[in-house]
Short mmCIF file of C-alpha atoms and ligand atoms in Angstrom, two decimals:
data_model
loop_
_atom_site.label_atom_id
_atom_site.label_comp_id
_atom_site.label_asym_id
_atom_site.label_seq_id
_atom_site.Cartn_x
_atom_site.Cartn_y
_atom_site.Cartn_z
CA MET A 24 43.53 75.81 104.96
CA GLU A 25 39.87 76.55 106.23
CA ILE A 26 37.82 73.44 106.13
CA LYS A 27 34.37 73.92 104.89
CA SER A 28 33.28 70.58 103.70
CA ILE A 29 34.23 67.19 105.03
CA CYS A 30 33.58 63.62 103.54
CA CYS A 31 34.02 60.50 105.39
CA ILE A 32 34.36 57.31 103.38
CA GLY A 33 32.85 54.37 105.51
CA ALA A 34 29.70 54.84 107.40
CA GLY A 35 30.31 52.02 109.95
CA TYR A 36 30.96 52.00 113.61
CA VAL A 37 33.76 54.58 113.44
CA GLY A 38 32.60 56.72 110.56
CA GLY A 39 29.02 57.22 111.63
CA PRO A 40 29.57 58.28 115.14
CA THR A 41 32.79 60.25 114.51
CA MET A 42 31.25 62.38 111.79
CA ALA A 43 28.16 62.90 113.90
CA VAL A 44 30.28 64.38 116.58
CA ILE A 45 32.22 66.57 114.25
CA ALA A 46 28.94 67.84 112.75
CA ASP A 47 27.68 68.48 116.14
CA TYR A 48 30.72 70.67 117.33
CA CYS A 49 31.28 72.28 113.80
CA PRO A 50 27.90 73.56 112.64
CA GLU A 51 29.68 75.56 109.87
CA ILE A 52 31.17 72.56 108.30
CA LYS A 53 29.16 70.40 105.97
CA VAL A 54 29.95 66.71 106.83
CA THR A 55 28.92 63.95 104.40
CA VAL A 56 29.32 60.30 105.18
CA VAL A 57 29.41 58.11 102.22
CA ASP A 58 29.30 54.26 102.00
CA LEU A 59 28.99 51.72 99.12
CA ASN A 60 26.48 49.82 101.11
CA THR A 61 23.08 51.31 100.20
CA GLU A 62 21.22 49.44 102.93
CA LYS A 63 23.48 51.00 105.55
CA ILE A 64 22.96 54.53 104.18
CA ASN A 65 19.23 53.97 104.04
CA ALA A 66 19.37 52.96 107.67
CA TRP A 67 21.39 56.02 108.72
CA ASN A 68 18.66 58.11 106.69
CA SER A 69 15.77 56.18 108.38
CA LYS A 70 13.13 58.14 110.06
CA ASP A 71 12.87 55.77 112.71
CA LEU A 72 16.01 56.65 114.82
CA LYS A 73 15.73 53.09 116.32
CA LYS A 74 16.76 51.85 113.01
CA LEU A 75 20.30 53.43 112.74
CA PRO A 76 22.86 50.84 111.84
CA VAL A 77 24.83 51.60 114.98
CA TYR A 78 23.60 51.76 118.45
CA GLU A 79 25.45 54.27 120.76
CA THR A 80 24.20 56.11 123.71
CA GLY A 81 23.54 59.83 122.62
CA LEU A 82 23.94 59.11 118.96
CA GLU A 83 20.29 59.13 118.11
CA GLU A 84 19.91 62.70 119.58
CA ILE A 85 22.88 64.07 117.49
CA VAL A 86 21.43 62.52 114.32
CA LYS A 87 17.91 63.74 115.02
CA SER A 88 19.38 67.32 115.36
CA LYS A 89 21.97 67.51 112.64
CA ARG A 90 20.82 65.10 109.94
CA ASN A 91 20.19 67.00 106.78
CA LYS A 92 21.29 70.32 108.29
CA ASN A 93 25.08 69.76 108.16
CA LEU A 94 25.37 65.87 108.44
CA PHE A 95 24.56 63.98 105.31
CA PHE A 96 24.45 60.15 104.66
CA CYS A 97 24.63 59.02 100.92
CA THR A 98 26.17 56.65 98.46
CA ASN A 99 27.27 59.24 95.95
CA LEU A 100 30.94 59.02 96.55
CA GLU A 101 31.92 61.20 93.52
CA LYS A 102 29.94 64.22 94.87
CA GLY A 103 31.15 63.60 98.54
CA ILE A 104 34.73 63.47 97.54
CA LYS A 105 34.51 66.40 95.00
CA GLU A 106 32.99 68.75 97.54
CA ALA A 107 35.34 67.88 100.45
CA ASP A 108 38.43 69.76 101.58
CA MET A 109 39.09 67.14 103.99
CA ILE A 110 38.33 63.40 103.60
CA PHE A 111 38.39 60.72 106.33
CA LEU A 112 39.09 57.21 105.50
CA ALA A 113 37.06 55.11 107.87
CA VAL A 114 36.67 51.84 105.80
CA ASN A 115 37.08 48.36 107.16
CA THR A 116 40.56 46.66 107.45
CA PRO A 117 39.82 43.24 108.54
CA THR A 118 42.39 40.35 108.68
CA LYS A 119 43.14 38.58 105.35
CA THR A 120 41.39 35.48 104.83
CA SER A 121 43.42 34.24 101.87
CA GLY A 122 46.74 34.83 99.85
CA LEU A 123 50.08 36.17 101.46
CA GLY A 124 49.59 37.12 105.17
CA LYS A 125 46.40 35.00 105.42
CA GLY A 126 45.14 34.96 108.79
CA GLU A 127 47.38 37.64 110.06
CA ALA A 128 47.97 40.72 108.02
CA SER A 129 45.23 43.39 107.47
CA ASP A 130 43.61 43.60 104.36
CA ILE A 131 43.93 46.93 102.94
CA LYS A 132 41.99 46.57 99.79
CA TRP A 133 39.24 48.83 100.90
CA VAL A 134 41.79 51.60 101.85
CA GLU A 135 43.31 51.20 98.40
CA ASN A 136 39.94 51.39 96.64
CA ALA A 137 39.04 54.41 98.71
CA ALA A 138 42.36 56.03 97.72
CA ARG A 139 41.79 55.53 94.04
CA GLN A 140 38.38 57.02 94.28
CA ILE A 141 39.67 60.02 95.98
CA ALA A 142 42.57 60.39 93.41
CA LYS A 143 40.01 60.20 90.61
CA TYR A 144 37.29 62.68 92.04
CA ALA A 145 39.11 65.00 94.18
CA GLU A 146 39.49 68.68 93.24
CA GLY A 147 42.04 71.40 94.36
CA GLU A 148 43.82 70.71 97.76
CA THR A 149 42.54 67.84 99.84
CA ILE A 150 43.69 66.67 103.28
CA ILE A 151 43.16 62.81 103.54
CA VAL A 152 42.92 61.69 107.14
CA GLU A 153 43.58 58.04 107.79
CA LYS A 154 41.02 56.96 110.50
CA SER A 155 41.06 53.25 109.77
CA THR A 156 43.65 51.22 111.74
CA VAL A 157 46.12 50.23 109.33
CA PRO A 158 49.56 48.51 109.12
CA VAL A 159 52.40 50.72 109.66
CA ARG A 160 53.39 52.63 106.50
CA THR A 161 49.88 52.45 104.80
CA ALA A 162 49.97 56.13 104.65
CA SER A 163 52.92 56.14 102.20
CA THR A 164 50.91 53.58 100.13
CA ILE A 165 47.99 56.17 99.92
CA GLU A 166 50.35 59.00 98.97
CA ILE A 167 51.87 56.98 96.16
CA ILE A 168 48.40 56.29 94.70
CA LEU A 169 47.23 59.88 95.09
CA ASN A 170 50.41 61.32 93.69
CA SER A 171 50.40 59.09 90.59
CA PHE A 172 46.97 60.50 89.69
CA THR A 173 48.33 64.05 90.54
CA ILE A 174 51.11 63.62 88.03
CA GLU A 175 48.78 62.47 85.34
CA LYS A 176 46.10 65.18 85.95
CA ASN A 177 48.55 68.02 86.20
CA LEU A 178 49.80 67.21 82.92
CA MET A 179 46.30 67.95 81.77
CA LYS A 180 46.24 71.16 83.79
CA ALA A 181 43.78 69.98 86.31
CA GLN A 182 45.34 70.93 89.57
CA LYS A 183 45.02 68.69 92.62
CA SER A 184 47.27 68.04 95.65
CA PHE A 185 47.00 65.90 98.58
CA PHE A 186 48.29 65.89 102.24
CA VAL A 187 47.99 62.62 104.07
CA LEU A 188 47.60 62.46 107.88
CA SER A 189 47.28 59.58 110.27
CA ASN A 190 44.59 60.03 112.88
CA PRO A 191 43.83 56.76 114.51
CA GLU A 192 40.58 56.39 116.57
CA PHE A 193 40.64 55.08 120.03
CA LEU A 194 36.86 55.03 120.86
CA SER A 195 35.45 51.94 122.24
CA GLU A 196 32.05 50.79 121.18
CA GLY A 197 29.22 51.49 123.50
CA ASN A 198 30.93 54.69 124.81
CA ALA A 199 31.65 55.99 121.19
CA ILE A 200 29.99 59.36 121.82
CA SER A 201 31.40 59.99 125.22
CA ASP A 202 34.91 58.91 124.17
CA LEU A 203 34.52 61.21 120.99
CA ARG A 204 33.45 64.10 123.07
CA ASN A 205 36.04 63.64 125.88
CA PRO A 206 38.90 61.59 124.39
CA ASP A 207 42.12 60.84 126.52
CA ARG A 208 44.13 62.24 123.58
CA VAL A 209 43.91 62.92 119.90
CA LEU A 210 46.83 61.65 117.98
CA ILE A 211 47.79 63.12 114.64
CA GLY A 212 50.74 61.91 112.57
CA GLY A 213 51.82 63.73 109.58
CA LYS A 214 54.53 65.91 107.81
CA ASP A 215 52.71 68.92 106.35
CA LYS A 216 52.32 71.53 109.17
CA GLU A 217 49.39 73.40 107.39
CA ALA A 218 47.43 70.10 107.11
CA ILE A 219 47.95 69.35 110.71
CA LYS A 220 46.88 72.73 111.82
CA SER A 221 43.69 72.30 109.68
CA LEU A 222 42.87 69.19 111.52
CA ILE A 223 43.75 70.49 114.89
CA SER A 224 41.39 73.46 114.16
CA ILE A 225 38.51 71.03 113.96
CA TYR A 226 39.18 68.97 117.05
CA SER A 227 40.07 72.07 119.15
CA LYS A 228 36.48 73.18 118.81
CA TRP A 229 35.71 70.90 121.80
CA ILE A 230 39.05 69.35 122.89
CA ASP A 231 41.77 70.88 125.03
CA LYS A 232 44.72 71.65 122.84
CA ASP A 233 47.06 69.78 125.49
CA LYS A 234 45.22 66.46 124.59
CA ILE A 235 46.14 66.78 120.91
CA ILE A 236 49.51 65.43 120.26
CA THR A 237 51.32 65.36 117.05
CA THR A 238 53.96 62.70 115.88
CA ASN A 239 55.49 61.33 112.72
CA VAL A 240 53.01 59.24 110.47
CA TRP A 241 54.62 55.97 111.38
CA SER A 242 54.59 56.52 115.18
CA SER A 243 50.80 57.33 114.88
CA GLU A 244 50.09 54.33 113.16
CA LEU A 245 52.15 52.08 115.37
CA SER A 246 50.68 53.59 118.50
CA LYS A 247 47.23 52.69 117.40
CA LEU A 248 48.27 48.88 117.10
CA THR A 249 50.39 49.11 120.34
CA ALA A 250 47.51 50.54 122.28
CA ASN A 251 45.16 47.72 121.35
CA ALA A 252 48.08 45.20 122.07
CA PHE A 253 48.63 46.64 125.50
CA LEU A 254 44.73 46.74 126.35
CA SER A 255 44.20 43.03 125.13
CA GLN A 256 47.25 41.89 126.90
CA ARG A 257 45.91 43.04 130.34
CA ILE A 258 42.72 41.08 129.52
CA SER A 259 44.55 37.93 128.92
CA SER A 260 46.76 38.46 131.92
CA ILE A 261 43.70 38.76 134.20
CA ASN A 262 41.94 35.88 132.39
CA SER A 263 45.08 33.65 133.01
CA ILE A 264 44.82 34.48 136.80
CA SER A 265 41.01 33.74 136.79
CA ALA A 266 41.98 30.15 136.12
CA ILE A 267 44.39 30.01 139.14
CA CYS A 268 41.65 31.58 141.30
CA GLU A 269 39.28 28.77 140.46
CA LYS A 270 41.92 26.33 141.69
CA THR A 271 43.13 27.96 144.66
CA GLY A 272 40.18 29.63 146.37
CA ALA A 273 41.47 33.24 145.49
CA ASP A 274 38.62 35.56 144.29
CA ILE A 275 39.41 37.27 140.99
CA LYS A 276 37.36 40.34 141.98
CA GLU A 277 39.51 40.73 144.97
CA VAL A 278 42.78 40.17 143.14
CA SER A 279 41.90 42.50 140.46
CA LYS A 280 40.92 45.13 143.07
CA ALA A 281 44.25 44.69 144.95
CA ILE A 282 46.57 45.03 141.99
CA GLY A 283 44.53 47.76 140.29
CA MET A 284 44.98 50.01 143.31
CA ASP A 285 48.72 50.18 142.37
CA LYS A 286 48.80 53.31 140.36
CA ARG A 287 51.40 51.88 138.24
CA VAL A 288 49.06 49.08 137.25
CA GLY A 289 45.91 51.00 137.25
CA SER A 290 42.20 49.58 137.71
CA GLU A 291 40.94 49.57 134.16
CA PHE A 292 40.69 46.52 132.03
CA LEU A 293 41.24 44.00 134.73
CA GLN A 294 37.74 42.49 134.49
CA CYS A 295 38.08 38.73 133.69
CA GLY A 296 35.46 37.21 131.28
CA PRO A 297 34.98 34.83 128.45
CA GLY A 298 37.91 36.42 126.32
CA PHE A 299 38.16 39.57 124.52
CA GLY A 300 36.00 40.08 121.42
CA GLY A 301 35.24 42.83 119.05
CA SER A 302 36.40 43.79 115.71
CA CYS A 303 39.65 45.27 116.74
CA PHE A 304 41.80 43.50 119.39
CA LYS A 305 42.47 40.34 117.68
CA LYS A 306 42.80 41.86 114.27
CA ASP A 307 45.22 44.55 115.40
CA LEU A 308 47.35 41.97 117.46
CA LEU A 309 47.42 39.85 114.33
CA ASN A 310 48.53 42.81 112.45
CA LEU A 311 51.37 43.53 114.91
CA ILE A 312 52.41 39.87 114.77
CA TYR A 313 52.68 39.98 111.01
CA LEU A 314 54.58 43.18 111.30
CA ALA A 315 57.06 41.58 113.89
CA ASN A 316 57.60 38.45 111.62
CA PHE A 317 57.89 40.58 108.55
CA TYR A 318 60.85 42.38 110.17
CA GLY A 319 62.39 39.17 111.46
CA LEU A 320 61.35 39.73 115.08
CA LYS A 321 60.28 36.06 115.83
CA GLU A 322 60.39 36.46 119.60
CA VAL A 323 58.31 39.79 119.56
CA ALA A 324 55.77 38.01 117.46
CA GLU A 325 55.56 35.02 119.72
CA TYR A 326 55.17 37.27 122.70
CA TRP A 327 52.04 38.87 121.22
CA LYS A 328 50.85 35.56 119.78
CA ALA A 329 50.67 34.29 123.47
CA VAL A 330 47.91 37.00 124.26
CA ILE A 331 45.72 35.57 121.56
CA ASN A 332 46.46 31.95 122.51
CA ILE A 333 45.24 32.69 126.09
CA ASN A 334 42.28 34.32 124.77
CA THR A 335 41.23 31.34 122.65
CA TRP A 336 42.27 29.12 125.64
CA GLN A 337 39.90 30.98 127.81
CA GLN A 338 36.82 30.54 125.55
CA ASN A 339 37.48 26.84 125.12
CA ARG A 340 37.97 26.45 128.91
CA ILE A 341 34.40 27.95 129.57
CA THR A 342 32.73 25.27 127.20
CA SER A 343 34.75 22.46 128.96
CA VAL A 344 33.58 23.77 132.45
CA ILE A 345 29.94 23.70 131.10
CA PHE A 346 30.30 20.28 129.61
CA GLU A 347 31.96 18.72 132.60
CA LYS A 348 29.59 20.34 135.31
CA MET A 349 26.45 19.11 133.11
CA PHE A 350 27.63 15.46 133.44
CA GLY A 351 29.55 15.33 130.26
CA ASN A 352 26.59 15.57 128.14
CA LEU A 353 24.86 18.37 126.44
CA SER A 354 23.01 16.39 124.01
CA ASN A 355 19.36 17.92 123.73
CA LYS A 356 19.96 19.87 126.75
CA LYS A 357 18.40 23.41 126.61
CA ILE A 358 20.82 26.25 127.38
CA SER A 359 19.74 29.69 127.82
CA ILE A 360 22.31 32.16 126.47
CA PHE A 361 22.11 35.63 128.19
CA GLY A 362 24.07 38.21 125.93
CA PHE A 363 25.33 37.61 122.30
CA SER A 364 27.08 41.01 121.62
CA PHE A 365 30.79 41.13 122.28
CA LYS A 366 30.38 43.42 125.24
CA ALA A 367 27.46 45.44 126.95
CA ASN A 368 25.88 48.47 125.31
CA THR A 369 26.47 47.62 121.73
CA ASN A 370 24.70 45.51 118.97
CA ASP A 371 28.06 44.67 117.58
CA THR A 372 28.77 40.79 117.52
CA ARG A 373 32.05 40.84 115.65
CA GLU A 374 34.41 38.27 117.16
CA SER A 375 32.14 37.92 120.21
CA PRO A 376 33.19 35.21 122.49
CA ALA A 377 29.39 34.53 122.81
CA MET A 378 29.46 33.32 119.14
CA TYR A 379 32.36 31.03 119.61
CA ILE A 380 31.02 29.45 122.94
CA CYS A 381 27.71 28.97 121.32
CA LYS A 382 29.17 27.24 118.31
CA ASP A 383 30.90 24.84 120.77
CA LEU A 384 27.63 24.22 122.72
CA LEU A 385 25.66 23.67 119.36
CA GLU A 386 28.23 21.20 118.20
CA GLU A 387 27.92 19.45 121.55
CA GLY A 388 24.24 18.82 120.57
CA ALA A 389 22.52 21.41 122.93
CA PHE A 390 19.54 23.65 122.07
CA LEU A 391 20.41 27.32 122.68
CA LYS A 392 17.49 29.78 123.85
CA ILE A 393 19.31 33.17 123.32
CA PHE A 394 18.38 36.66 124.68
CA ASP A 395 20.34 39.86 124.03
CA PRO A 396 18.77 43.24 124.67
CA LYS A 397 20.24 44.71 121.35
CA VAL A 398 21.20 41.78 118.98
CA ASP A 399 18.48 40.62 116.80
CA ARG A 400 17.70 37.17 115.09
CA ASP A 401 19.06 38.14 111.66
CA LYS A 402 22.37 38.99 113.01
CA ILE A 403 22.77 35.91 115.07
CA TYR A 404 21.61 33.76 111.86
CA LYS A 405 24.34 35.42 109.72
CA ASP A 406 26.92 35.04 112.54
CA PHE A 407 26.09 31.20 112.66
CA ASN A 408 26.32 31.00 108.97
CA ASN A 409 29.82 32.71 108.88
CA ILE A 410 31.39 30.49 111.47
CA GLU A 411 30.60 27.30 109.58
CA LEU A 412 28.82 25.44 112.19
CA LYS A 413 29.34 21.61 111.87
CA LYS A 414 26.26 20.66 113.83
CA GLY A 415 23.15 22.29 115.22
CA PHE A 416 22.41 24.69 112.43
CA SER A 417 18.74 25.29 113.54
CA ASN A 418 19.04 24.14 117.26
CA TRP A 419 18.55 27.70 118.49
CA GLU A 420 15.84 30.39 119.07
CA VAL A 421 15.92 34.05 119.99
CA TYR A 422 13.59 35.52 122.74
CA LYS A 423 12.71 38.91 123.33
CA ASN A 424 13.03 38.66 127.34
CA TYR A 425 15.13 36.76 129.55
CA LEU A 426 12.27 34.84 131.32
CA ASP A 427 10.88 33.37 127.98
CA ALA A 428 14.59 32.33 127.36
CA CYS A 429 14.59 30.30 130.54
CA GLN A 430 11.37 28.19 129.87
CA ASP A 431 12.34 24.53 130.36
CA SER A 432 16.18 25.30 130.19
CA ASP A 433 18.84 23.34 131.95
CA ALA A 434 21.28 26.00 132.22
CA ILE A 435 21.88 29.70 131.87
CA VAL A 436 25.16 30.96 130.47
CA ILE A 437 25.83 34.79 130.94
CA LEU A 438 28.16 35.90 128.34
CA THR A 439 27.67 39.58 128.09
CA GLU A 440 27.71 41.99 130.93
CA TRP A 441 24.44 43.74 130.26
CA SER A 442 23.26 45.68 133.21
CA GLU A 443 19.92 43.89 132.90
CA PHE A 444 21.69 40.64 134.34
CA LYS A 445 22.54 42.30 137.58
CA ASN A 446 19.13 41.99 139.04
CA LEU A 447 17.29 39.00 137.67
CA ASP A 448 14.17 37.48 139.11
CA TRP A 449 15.70 34.25 140.49
CA ILE A 450 12.54 32.78 141.86
CA GLU A 451 10.83 33.28 138.46
CA ILE A 452 13.93 31.68 136.71
CA ARG A 453 14.07 28.87 138.97
CA ASN A 454 10.30 28.11 138.48
CA LYS A 455 10.74 28.08 134.76
CA MET A 456 14.03 25.93 134.47
CA ASN A 457 14.52 22.28 134.43
CA LYS A 458 16.05 20.57 137.54
CA PRO A 459 18.95 20.63 138.27
CA ALA A 460 19.31 24.12 136.89
CA TRP A 461 22.69 25.56 136.50
CA LEU A 462 24.02 29.07 136.21
CA PHE A 463 27.48 29.74 134.46
CA ASP A 464 28.28 33.44 134.82
CA THR A 465 31.31 34.21 132.72
CA ARG A 466 31.17 37.96 133.59
CA ASN A 467 30.67 37.80 137.30
CA ILE A 468 27.66 40.05 137.04
CA SER A 469 24.86 38.19 138.42
CA ASN A 470 23.77 37.71 142.11
CA LYS A 471 25.24 34.49 143.03
CA LYS A 472 23.87 34.41 146.68
CA GLN A 473 20.21 34.88 145.41
CA ALA A 474 20.75 32.07 142.75
CA LEU A 475 22.03 29.65 145.24
CA GLU A 476 19.25 30.48 147.67
CA VAL A 477 16.55 29.46 145.26
CA GLY A 478 18.54 26.19 144.60
CA ILE A 479 20.34 26.98 141.29
CA LYS A 480 23.93 25.56 141.04
CA THR A 481 26.19 28.30 139.99
CA TRP A 482 29.60 28.68 138.56
CA HIS A 483 31.13 32.06 138.55
CA ILE A 484 34.34 32.78 136.67
CA GLY A 485 37.50 33.31 138.72
CA GLN A 486 35.91 32.06 141.96
CA GLU A 487 36.03 28.88 143.84
CA ASN A 488 33.13 26.86 142.73
CA THR A 489 31.84 23.78 144.49
P1 LIG B 526 32.82 48.97 109.47
O1 LIG B 526 32.93 47.71 108.78
O2 LIG B 526 31.60 49.21 110.51
O3 LIG B 526 32.64 50.11 108.60
C1 LIG B 526 33.39 50.24 107.51
C2 LIG B 526 32.50 50.72 106.19
O4 LIG B 526 33.26 51.27 105.24
C3 LIG B 526 31.56 49.75 105.78
O5 LIG B 526 30.17 50.13 105.82
C4 LIG B 526 31.97 49.58 104.22
O6 LIG B 526 30.79 49.26 103.36
C5 LIG B 526 32.53 50.96 103.94
N1 LIG B 526 33.52 50.99 102.75
C6 LIG B 526 34.63 50.25 102.55
N2 LIG B 526 35.06 50.47 101.36
C7 LIG B 526 34.29 51.57 100.96
C8 LIG B 526 34.69 52.45 99.73
N3 LIG B 526 35.55 52.39 98.93
N4 LIG B 526 33.77 53.38 99.67
C9 LIG B 526 32.81 53.69 100.44
N5 LIG B 526 32.44 52.84 101.61
C10 LIG B 526 33.36 51.89 101.83
O7 LIG B 526 34.08 49.23 110.20
P2 LIG B 526 34.48 49.95 111.49
O8 LIG B 526 34.26 49.23 112.87
O9 LIG B 526 33.72 51.41 111.40
O10 LIG B 526 35.95 50.31 111.40
C11 LIG B 526 36.53 51.10 110.57
C12 LIG B 526 38.10 51.17 110.75
O11 LIG B 526 38.27 51.90 112.01
C13 LIG B 526 38.85 49.81 110.87
O12 LIG B 526 40.08 50.04 110.32
C14 LIG B 526 38.83 49.64 112.34
O13 LIG B 526 40.08 48.77 112.72
C15 LIG B 526 39.09 50.96 112.93
N6 LIG B 526 38.61 51.12 114.29
C16 LIG B 526 37.53 50.62 114.60
C17 LIG B 526 37.02 50.71 115.95
C18 LIG B 526 35.71 50.12 116.45
O14 LIG B 526 35.33 50.09 117.60
N7 LIG B 526 34.76 49.44 115.66
C19 LIG B 526 37.69 51.50 116.87
C20 LIG B 526 38.86 52.12 116.29
C21 LIG B 526 39.27 51.93 115.05
C1 LIG B 527 38.67 48.44 121.66
C2 LIG B 527 39.71 49.53 122.35
O1 LIG B 527 39.33 49.66 123.87
C3 LIG B 527 39.27 50.97 121.70
O2 LIG B 527 40.40 51.87 122.26
C4 LIG B 527 39.83 50.77 120.23
O3 LIG B 527 39.61 52.03 119.53
C5 LIG B 527 38.91 49.64 119.63
O4 LIG B 527 39.07 48.45 120.50
P1 LIG B 527 36.19 47.84 121.70
O5 LIG B 527 36.53 46.64 121.02
O6 LIG B 527 35.04 48.70 121.42
O7 LIG B 527 37.57 48.90 121.93
O8 LIG B 527 35.84 47.29 123.22
P2 LIG B 527 36.61 47.23 124.64
O9 LIG B 527 35.86 47.91 125.73
O10 LIG B 527 38.03 47.55 124.53
O11 LIG B 527 36.48 45.67 124.96
C6 LIG B 527 37.03 44.78 124.00
C7 LIG B 527 36.70 43.33 124.65
O12 LIG B 527 37.39 43.31 125.83
C8 LIG B 527 35.22 42.99 124.85
O13 LIG B 527 34.90 41.82 124.52
C9 LIG B 527 35.27 43.27 126.57
O14 LIG B 527 34.13 42.48 127.02
C10 LIG B 527 36.50 42.76 126.92
N1 LIG B 527 37.09 43.29 128.13
C11 LIG B 527 37.17 44.57 128.38
C12 LIG B 527 37.24 42.31 129.04
O15 LIG B 527 37.09 41.09 129.07
N2 LIG B 527 37.78 42.79 130.24
C13 LIG B 527 38.04 44.15 130.49
O16 LIG B 527 38.34 44.46 131.67
C14 LIG B 527 37.79 45.00 129.48
#
């Protein structure tokens, strides 16, 4: 089937950048990204490219050259679906917050809603591509919904047929455009050979065919959960070792380097820190845990649960260190927070360790002076509202540069590895801070020697600290 028109349901962190890259490599295809959220669509259509709802290196350029040529953002779901030969589902699948499977299972209500809308509006043959990360066997739910409409409509002689493929996304935020342009692999799960061929024909416009692998649908869905489980497990592993380093005098950077040089281990994802954040790792681990429990595999569930437990422990451990070092009292102390996003090069704060550590500090009575190069005040305000602070609701302020955030502050806590924090003006910082001044670097990114030389007491994660 020749694909002339693509619709993507969901204009979020995955849908927006993925469709921008497809539009860039396939100028002959009309790509429409639809979303229920008018504010988000308006932001995608904003003249000022700085106002795009997603910040990714290289995204602005593509949107600038492709928008309203073969890349469109709109709220008209019906039109988008009707026109499409291929529909990507890139809607959110967060962890359920109530009901059966609460706190573990993924909520697939948005996937189901989108499937119903497709069933209603699609015309002719349509390929549905599951991009969202979903529980294993969701493709069959989608198929059942779509086929129930097909039967009904075919009775009325309006022909429509659907082919469902799984095509999980492995991009990592902050590197979305380069990951999409040059992925390690593209995974396509499905039954229908022609539908698979159509999707391959799109990716092969820019990706080597050797990197495009096909599997059955369930393997594809499970591979996505497994990939995130393995990556997060590495982070919990190295974080657990960081605590041993602090006790023994070993240095986590040296340990990471030494083990990472073993080809069987590999050097990626061995950076210790304040725990993993982001919208995917915890959610997908919980999804896997739910699946294991569902099939009665208690030990498997417990194994993966331990990865989350270490992550939470690491976050709590950092607050405890700050508390203890600052004489067991944070009441009315000013703490400068450097970085609020869950990692560098993104404005995303979902599940950010910074958010949880800030919550603990606020509840201990500290006043936070927050600086993040890409996260604005509104987002931080919403995050603090969502995590149900017990204390310190208004004991924080956001600053446009790190020096202002240091004025009269007692401590700096580096929580995101923004490159800006590699070369800080320690003399200026020291002059602005209260004494004794503390630096807690949970990312090992700042210059410890320079900070010490100007008289700042430092604590670096995974190192022996005096
Ligand atoms: P997101 O919340 O940023 O975007 C999802 C969008 O879908 C929202 O804007 C929402 O309004 C829209 N939406 C929901 N239901 C809709 C409907 N019926 N019609 C139209 N729009 C609808 O989420 P995201 O981060 O882009 O993630 C999307 C999926 O991709 C999730 O399943 C996630 O697990 C997976 N994923 C995310 C990443 C990542 O780095 N963020 C990476 C790989 C996979
Ligand atoms: C992750 C997966 O990497 C990606 O393949 C998947 O599609 C979505 O989930 P993302 O959440 O964007 O991507 O970010 P990632 O770079 O994986 O980082 C996740 C968290 O782990 C961040 O909080 C980051 O700071 C932390 N991390 C990462 C570490 O603490 N140490 C590391 O060595 C790597």
